[in-house]
mmCIF file of C-alpha atoms in Angstrom:
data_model
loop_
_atom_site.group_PDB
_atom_site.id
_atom_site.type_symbol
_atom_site.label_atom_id
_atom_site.label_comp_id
_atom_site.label_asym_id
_atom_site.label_seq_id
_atom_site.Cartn_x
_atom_site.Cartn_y
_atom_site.Cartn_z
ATOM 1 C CA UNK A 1 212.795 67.285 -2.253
ATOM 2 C CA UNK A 2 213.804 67.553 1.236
ATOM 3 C CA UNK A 3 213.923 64.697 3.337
ATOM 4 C CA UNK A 4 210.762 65.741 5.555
ATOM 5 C CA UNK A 5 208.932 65.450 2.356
ATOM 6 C CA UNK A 6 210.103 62.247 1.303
ATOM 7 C CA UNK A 7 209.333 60.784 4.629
ATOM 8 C CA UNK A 8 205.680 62.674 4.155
ATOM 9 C CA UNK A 9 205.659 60.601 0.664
ATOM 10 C CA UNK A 10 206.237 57.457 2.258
ATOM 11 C CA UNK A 11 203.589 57.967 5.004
ATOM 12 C CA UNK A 12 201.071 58.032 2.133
ATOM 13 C CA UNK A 13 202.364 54.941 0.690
ATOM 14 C CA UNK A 14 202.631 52.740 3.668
ATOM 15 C CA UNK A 15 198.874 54.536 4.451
ATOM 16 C CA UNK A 16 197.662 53.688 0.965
ATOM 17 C CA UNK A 17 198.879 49.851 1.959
ATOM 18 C CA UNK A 18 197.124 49.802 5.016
ATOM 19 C CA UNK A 19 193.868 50.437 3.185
ATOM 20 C CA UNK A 20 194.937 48.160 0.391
ATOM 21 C CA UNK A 21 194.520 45.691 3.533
ATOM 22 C CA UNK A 22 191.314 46.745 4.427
ATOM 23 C CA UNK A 23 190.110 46.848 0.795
ATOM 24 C CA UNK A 24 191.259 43.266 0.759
ATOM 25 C CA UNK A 25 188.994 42.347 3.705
ATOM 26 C CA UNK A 26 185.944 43.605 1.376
ATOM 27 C CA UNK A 27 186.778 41.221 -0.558
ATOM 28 C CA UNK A 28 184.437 39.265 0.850
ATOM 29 C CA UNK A 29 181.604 41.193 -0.168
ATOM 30 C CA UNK A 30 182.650 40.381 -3.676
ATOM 31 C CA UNK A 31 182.698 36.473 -2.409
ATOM 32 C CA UNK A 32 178.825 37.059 -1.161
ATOM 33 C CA UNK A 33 177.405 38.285 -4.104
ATOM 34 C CA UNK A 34 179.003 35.847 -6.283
ATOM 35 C CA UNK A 35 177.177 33.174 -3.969
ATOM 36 C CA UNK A 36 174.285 35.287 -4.032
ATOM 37 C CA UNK A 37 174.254 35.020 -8.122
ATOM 38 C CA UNK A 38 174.715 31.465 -7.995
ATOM 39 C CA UNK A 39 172.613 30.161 -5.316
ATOM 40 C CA UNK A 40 170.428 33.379 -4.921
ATOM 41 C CA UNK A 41 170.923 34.026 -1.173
ATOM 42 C CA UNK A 42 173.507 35.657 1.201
ATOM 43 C CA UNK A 43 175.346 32.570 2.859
ATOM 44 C CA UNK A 44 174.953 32.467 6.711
ATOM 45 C CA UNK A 45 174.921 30.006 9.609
ATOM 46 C CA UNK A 46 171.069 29.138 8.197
ATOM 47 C CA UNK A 47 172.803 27.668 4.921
ATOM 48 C CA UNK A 48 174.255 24.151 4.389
ATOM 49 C CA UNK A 49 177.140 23.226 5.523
ATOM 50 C CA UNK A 50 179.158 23.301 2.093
ATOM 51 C CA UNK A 51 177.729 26.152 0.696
ATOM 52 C CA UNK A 52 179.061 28.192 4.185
ATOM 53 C CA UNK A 53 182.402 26.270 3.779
ATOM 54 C CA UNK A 54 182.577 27.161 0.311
ATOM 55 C CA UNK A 55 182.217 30.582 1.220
ATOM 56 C CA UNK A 56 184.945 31.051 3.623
ATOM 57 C CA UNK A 57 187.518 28.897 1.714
ATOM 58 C CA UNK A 58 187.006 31.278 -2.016
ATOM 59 C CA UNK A 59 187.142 33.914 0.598
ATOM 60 C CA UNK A 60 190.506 32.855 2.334
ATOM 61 C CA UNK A 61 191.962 32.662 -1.098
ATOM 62 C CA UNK A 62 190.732 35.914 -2.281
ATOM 63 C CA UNK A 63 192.142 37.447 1.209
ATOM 64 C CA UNK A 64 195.192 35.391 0.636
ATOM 65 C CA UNK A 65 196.069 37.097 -2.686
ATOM 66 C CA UNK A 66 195.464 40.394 -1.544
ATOM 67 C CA UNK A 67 198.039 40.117 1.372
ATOM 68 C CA UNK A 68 200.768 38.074 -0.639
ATOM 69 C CA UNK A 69 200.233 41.126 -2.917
ATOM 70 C CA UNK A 70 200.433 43.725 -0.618
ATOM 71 C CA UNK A 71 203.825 41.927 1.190
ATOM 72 C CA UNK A 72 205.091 42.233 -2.220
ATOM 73 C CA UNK A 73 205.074 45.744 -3.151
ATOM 74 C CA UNK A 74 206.053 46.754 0.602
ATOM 75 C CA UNK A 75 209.313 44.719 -0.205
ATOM 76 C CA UNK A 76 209.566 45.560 -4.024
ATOM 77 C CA UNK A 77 208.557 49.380 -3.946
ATOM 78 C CA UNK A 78 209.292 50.603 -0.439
ATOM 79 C CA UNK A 79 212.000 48.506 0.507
ATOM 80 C CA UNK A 80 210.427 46.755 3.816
ATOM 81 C CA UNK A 81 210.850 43.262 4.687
ATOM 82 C CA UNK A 82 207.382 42.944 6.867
ATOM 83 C CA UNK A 83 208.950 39.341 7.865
ATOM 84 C CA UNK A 84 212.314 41.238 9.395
ATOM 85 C CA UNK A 85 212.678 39.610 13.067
ATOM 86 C CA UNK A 86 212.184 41.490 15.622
ATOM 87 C CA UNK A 87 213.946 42.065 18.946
ATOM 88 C CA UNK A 88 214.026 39.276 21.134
ATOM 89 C CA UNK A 89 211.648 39.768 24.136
ATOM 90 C CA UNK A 90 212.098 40.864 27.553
ATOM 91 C CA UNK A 91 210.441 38.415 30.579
ATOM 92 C CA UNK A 92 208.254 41.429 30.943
ATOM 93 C CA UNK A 93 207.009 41.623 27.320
ATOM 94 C CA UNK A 94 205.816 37.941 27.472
ATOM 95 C CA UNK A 95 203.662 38.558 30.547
ATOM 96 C CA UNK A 96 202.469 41.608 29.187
ATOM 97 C CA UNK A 97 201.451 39.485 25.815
ATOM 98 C CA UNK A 98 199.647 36.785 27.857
ATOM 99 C CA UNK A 99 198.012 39.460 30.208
ATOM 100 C CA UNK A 100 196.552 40.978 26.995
ATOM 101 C CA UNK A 101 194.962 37.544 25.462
ATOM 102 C CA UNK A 102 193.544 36.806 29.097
ATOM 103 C CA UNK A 103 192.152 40.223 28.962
ATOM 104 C CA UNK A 104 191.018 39.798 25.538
ATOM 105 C CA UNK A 105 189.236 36.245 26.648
ATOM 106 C CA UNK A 106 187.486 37.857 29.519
ATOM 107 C CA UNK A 107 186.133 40.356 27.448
ATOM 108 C CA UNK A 108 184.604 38.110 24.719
ATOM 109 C CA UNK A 109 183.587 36.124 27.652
ATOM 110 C CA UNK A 110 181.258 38.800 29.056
ATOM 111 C CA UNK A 111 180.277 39.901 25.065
ATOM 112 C CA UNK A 112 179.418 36.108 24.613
ATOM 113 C CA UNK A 113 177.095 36.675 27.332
ATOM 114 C CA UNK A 114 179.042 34.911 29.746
ATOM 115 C CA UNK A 115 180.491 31.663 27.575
ATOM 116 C CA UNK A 116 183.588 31.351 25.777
ATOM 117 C CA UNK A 117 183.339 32.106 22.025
ATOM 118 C CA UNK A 118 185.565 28.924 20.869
ATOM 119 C CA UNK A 119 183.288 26.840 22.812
ATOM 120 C CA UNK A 120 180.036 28.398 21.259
ATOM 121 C CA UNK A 121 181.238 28.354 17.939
ATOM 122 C CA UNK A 122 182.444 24.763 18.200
ATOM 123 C CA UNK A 123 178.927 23.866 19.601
ATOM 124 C CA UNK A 124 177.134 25.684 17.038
ATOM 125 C CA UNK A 125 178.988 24.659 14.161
ATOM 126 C CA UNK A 126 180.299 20.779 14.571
ATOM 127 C CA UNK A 127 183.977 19.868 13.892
ATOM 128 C CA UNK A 128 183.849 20.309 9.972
ATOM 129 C CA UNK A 129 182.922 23.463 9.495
ATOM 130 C CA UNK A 130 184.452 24.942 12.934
ATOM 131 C CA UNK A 131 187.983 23.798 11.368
ATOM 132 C CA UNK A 132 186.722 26.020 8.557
ATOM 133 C CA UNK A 133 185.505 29.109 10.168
ATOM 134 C CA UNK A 134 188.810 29.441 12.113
ATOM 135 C CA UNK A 135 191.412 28.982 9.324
ATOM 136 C CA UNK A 136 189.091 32.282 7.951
ATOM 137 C CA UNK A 137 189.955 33.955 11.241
ATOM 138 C CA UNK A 138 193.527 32.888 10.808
ATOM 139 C CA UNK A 139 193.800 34.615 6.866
ATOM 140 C CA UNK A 140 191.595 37.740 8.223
ATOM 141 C CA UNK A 141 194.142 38.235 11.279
ATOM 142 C CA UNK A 142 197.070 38.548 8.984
ATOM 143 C CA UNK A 143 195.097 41.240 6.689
ATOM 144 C CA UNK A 144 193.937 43.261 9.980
ATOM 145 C CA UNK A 145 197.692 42.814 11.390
ATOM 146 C CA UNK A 146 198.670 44.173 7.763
ATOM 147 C CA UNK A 147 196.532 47.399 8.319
ATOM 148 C CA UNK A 148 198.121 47.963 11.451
ATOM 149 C CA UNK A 149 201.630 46.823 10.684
ATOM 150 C CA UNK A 150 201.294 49.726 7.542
ATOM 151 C CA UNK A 151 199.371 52.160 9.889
ATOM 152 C CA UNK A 152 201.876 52.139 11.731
ATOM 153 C CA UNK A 153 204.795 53.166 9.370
ATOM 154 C CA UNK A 154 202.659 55.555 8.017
ATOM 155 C CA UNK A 155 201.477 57.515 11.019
ATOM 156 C CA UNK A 156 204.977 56.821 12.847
ATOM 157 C CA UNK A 157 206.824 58.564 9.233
ATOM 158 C CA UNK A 158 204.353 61.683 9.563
ATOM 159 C CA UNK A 159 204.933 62.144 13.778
ATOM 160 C CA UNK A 160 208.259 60.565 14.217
ATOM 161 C CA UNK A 161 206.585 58.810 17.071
ATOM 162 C CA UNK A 162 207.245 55.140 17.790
ATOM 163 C CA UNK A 163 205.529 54.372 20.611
ATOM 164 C CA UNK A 164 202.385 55.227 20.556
ATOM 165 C CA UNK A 165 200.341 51.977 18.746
ATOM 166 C CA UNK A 166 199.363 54.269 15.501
ATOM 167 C CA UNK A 167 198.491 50.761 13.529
ATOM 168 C CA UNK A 168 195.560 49.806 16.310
ATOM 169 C CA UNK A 169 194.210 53.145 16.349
ATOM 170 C CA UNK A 170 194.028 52.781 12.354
ATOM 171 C CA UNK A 171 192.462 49.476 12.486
ATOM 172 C CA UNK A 172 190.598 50.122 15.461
ATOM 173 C CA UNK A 173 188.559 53.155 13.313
ATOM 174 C CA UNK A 174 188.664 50.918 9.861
ATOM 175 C CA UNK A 175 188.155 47.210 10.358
ATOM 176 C CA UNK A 176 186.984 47.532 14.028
ATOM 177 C CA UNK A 177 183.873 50.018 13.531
ATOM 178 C CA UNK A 178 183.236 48.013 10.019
ATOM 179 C CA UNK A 179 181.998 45.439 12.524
ATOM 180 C CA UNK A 180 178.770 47.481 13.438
ATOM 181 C CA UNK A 181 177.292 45.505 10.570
ATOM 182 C CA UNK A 182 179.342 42.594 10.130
ATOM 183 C CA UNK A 183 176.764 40.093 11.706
ATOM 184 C CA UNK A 184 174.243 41.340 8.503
ATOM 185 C CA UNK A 185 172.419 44.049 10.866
ATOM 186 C CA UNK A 186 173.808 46.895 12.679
ATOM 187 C CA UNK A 187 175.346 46.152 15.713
ATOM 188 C CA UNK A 188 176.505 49.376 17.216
ATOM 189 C CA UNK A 189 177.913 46.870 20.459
ATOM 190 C CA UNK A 190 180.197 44.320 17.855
ATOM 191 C CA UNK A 191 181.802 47.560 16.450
ATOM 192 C CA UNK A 192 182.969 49.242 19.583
ATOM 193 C CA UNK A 193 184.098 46.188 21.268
ATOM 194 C CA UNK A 194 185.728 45.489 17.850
ATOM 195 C CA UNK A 195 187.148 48.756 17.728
ATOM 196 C CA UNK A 196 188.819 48.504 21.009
ATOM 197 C CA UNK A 197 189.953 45.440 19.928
ATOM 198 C CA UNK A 198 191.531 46.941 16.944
ATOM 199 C CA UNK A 199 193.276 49.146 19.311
ATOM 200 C CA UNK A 200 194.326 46.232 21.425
ATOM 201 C CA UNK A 201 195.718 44.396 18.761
ATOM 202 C CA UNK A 202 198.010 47.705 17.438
ATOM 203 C CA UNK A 203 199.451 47.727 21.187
ATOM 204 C CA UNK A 204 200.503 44.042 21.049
ATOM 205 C CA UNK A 205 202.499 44.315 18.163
ATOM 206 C CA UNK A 206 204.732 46.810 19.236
ATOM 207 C CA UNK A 207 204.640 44.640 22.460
ATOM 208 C CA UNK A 208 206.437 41.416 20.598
ATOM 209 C CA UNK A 209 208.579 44.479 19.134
ATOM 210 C CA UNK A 210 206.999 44.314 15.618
ATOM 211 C CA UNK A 211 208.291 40.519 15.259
ATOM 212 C CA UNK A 212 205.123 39.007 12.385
ATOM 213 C CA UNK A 213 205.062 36.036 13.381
ATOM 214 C CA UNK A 214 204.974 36.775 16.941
ATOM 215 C CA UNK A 215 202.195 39.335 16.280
ATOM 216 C CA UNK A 216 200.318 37.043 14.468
ATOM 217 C CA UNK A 217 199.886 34.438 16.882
ATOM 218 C CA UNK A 218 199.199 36.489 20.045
ATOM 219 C CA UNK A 219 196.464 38.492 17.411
ATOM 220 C CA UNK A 220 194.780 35.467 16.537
ATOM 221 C CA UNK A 221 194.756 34.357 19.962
ATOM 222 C CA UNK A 222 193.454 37.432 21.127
ATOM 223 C CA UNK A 223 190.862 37.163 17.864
ATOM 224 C CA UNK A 224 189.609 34.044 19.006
ATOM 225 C CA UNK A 225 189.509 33.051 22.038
#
């Protein structure tokens, strides 16, 4: 086997991972119709309070498994550390990381039909189950930064390219148009914007220079707010 091929092999690996991630993000349709069996109806913002909360927290832990599991094998079978630091940042890089979540704020601003998402969601939901909803946007950022942190070894061992944000434009066309019906009806607005999110979100973390944790936070952030 020549070494072209064996990088070609490892493309389809990391690519297989990536949508490992985004098969654990439909997990959650698993988690709905279990709670449809057991309390015969799709939880929404309509239900009680703990049936919603129970909802998201099985969720996070089925989403939680799925990434520890996927971490796992990219260490144990393919050799990469996912929690490697990266290169410390230039001045530049910073700015360019807060530009992007002020950019990404202004955006949901205007999709939010000119209010700030945090504050609507806060408002809608009261302090119990608004801490809830947004530790299930922290555990679904770290599976959507896994499809693009995988995406992007994969399409970067296929072109040899490393600049060009591969793992957004993966997400961007997986998790990003999934969002067309994410709200329970189709959406065609939620997907794009998601979509260009997804995109967004693959250019930041080759911004923090692939650091996780880094990533993370600025994708959450730009989730969010």
């Amino acid at each position: 086997m020549t070494n072209n091929d064996a990088l070609k092999g490892m493309g389809r690996k990391y690519l297989l991972l990536a949508l490992g991630a985004l098969a654990g993000l439909g997990l959650e349709f698993v988690v709905i119709g279990l709670g449809y069996l057991v309390f015969g109806e799709i939880p929404g913002f309509q239900s009680p309070h703990w049936q919603l909360i129970l909802h998201w927290t099985v969720t996070c832990l089925a989403w939680s498994g799925a990434a520890v599991l996927l971490v796992r094998l990219a260490k144990t079978k393919m050799g990469f550390d996912i929690f490697k630091k990266g290169e410390k940042m230039k001045l530049w890089q910073w700015g360019a990381a807060a530009l992007a979540i002020a950019l990404s704020v202004v955006i949901s601003y205007i999709g939010w039909h000119m209010n700030f998402k945090v504050v609507r969601e806060f408002q809608a939901n009261g302090a119990l189950r608004f801490a809830f909803q947004y530790l299930y946007y922290m555990v679904e950022t770290v599976l959507f930064l896994l499809i693009i942190v995988f995406g992007q070894k994969a399409l970067e061992s296929w072109t040899k390219r490393t600049n060009i944000p591969w793992g957004g434009i993966i997400c961007g066309l997986t998790w990003g148009i999934a969002h067309i019906i994410s709200r329970g009806f189709f959406d065609p607005a939620n997907g794009i914007s998601s979509a260009i999110g997804g995109f967004m979100f693959g250019a930041a973390y080759l911004l923090v220079n692939r650091d996780i944790k880094k990533a993370w936070a600025v994708l959450f952030l730009m989730f969010v707010l």
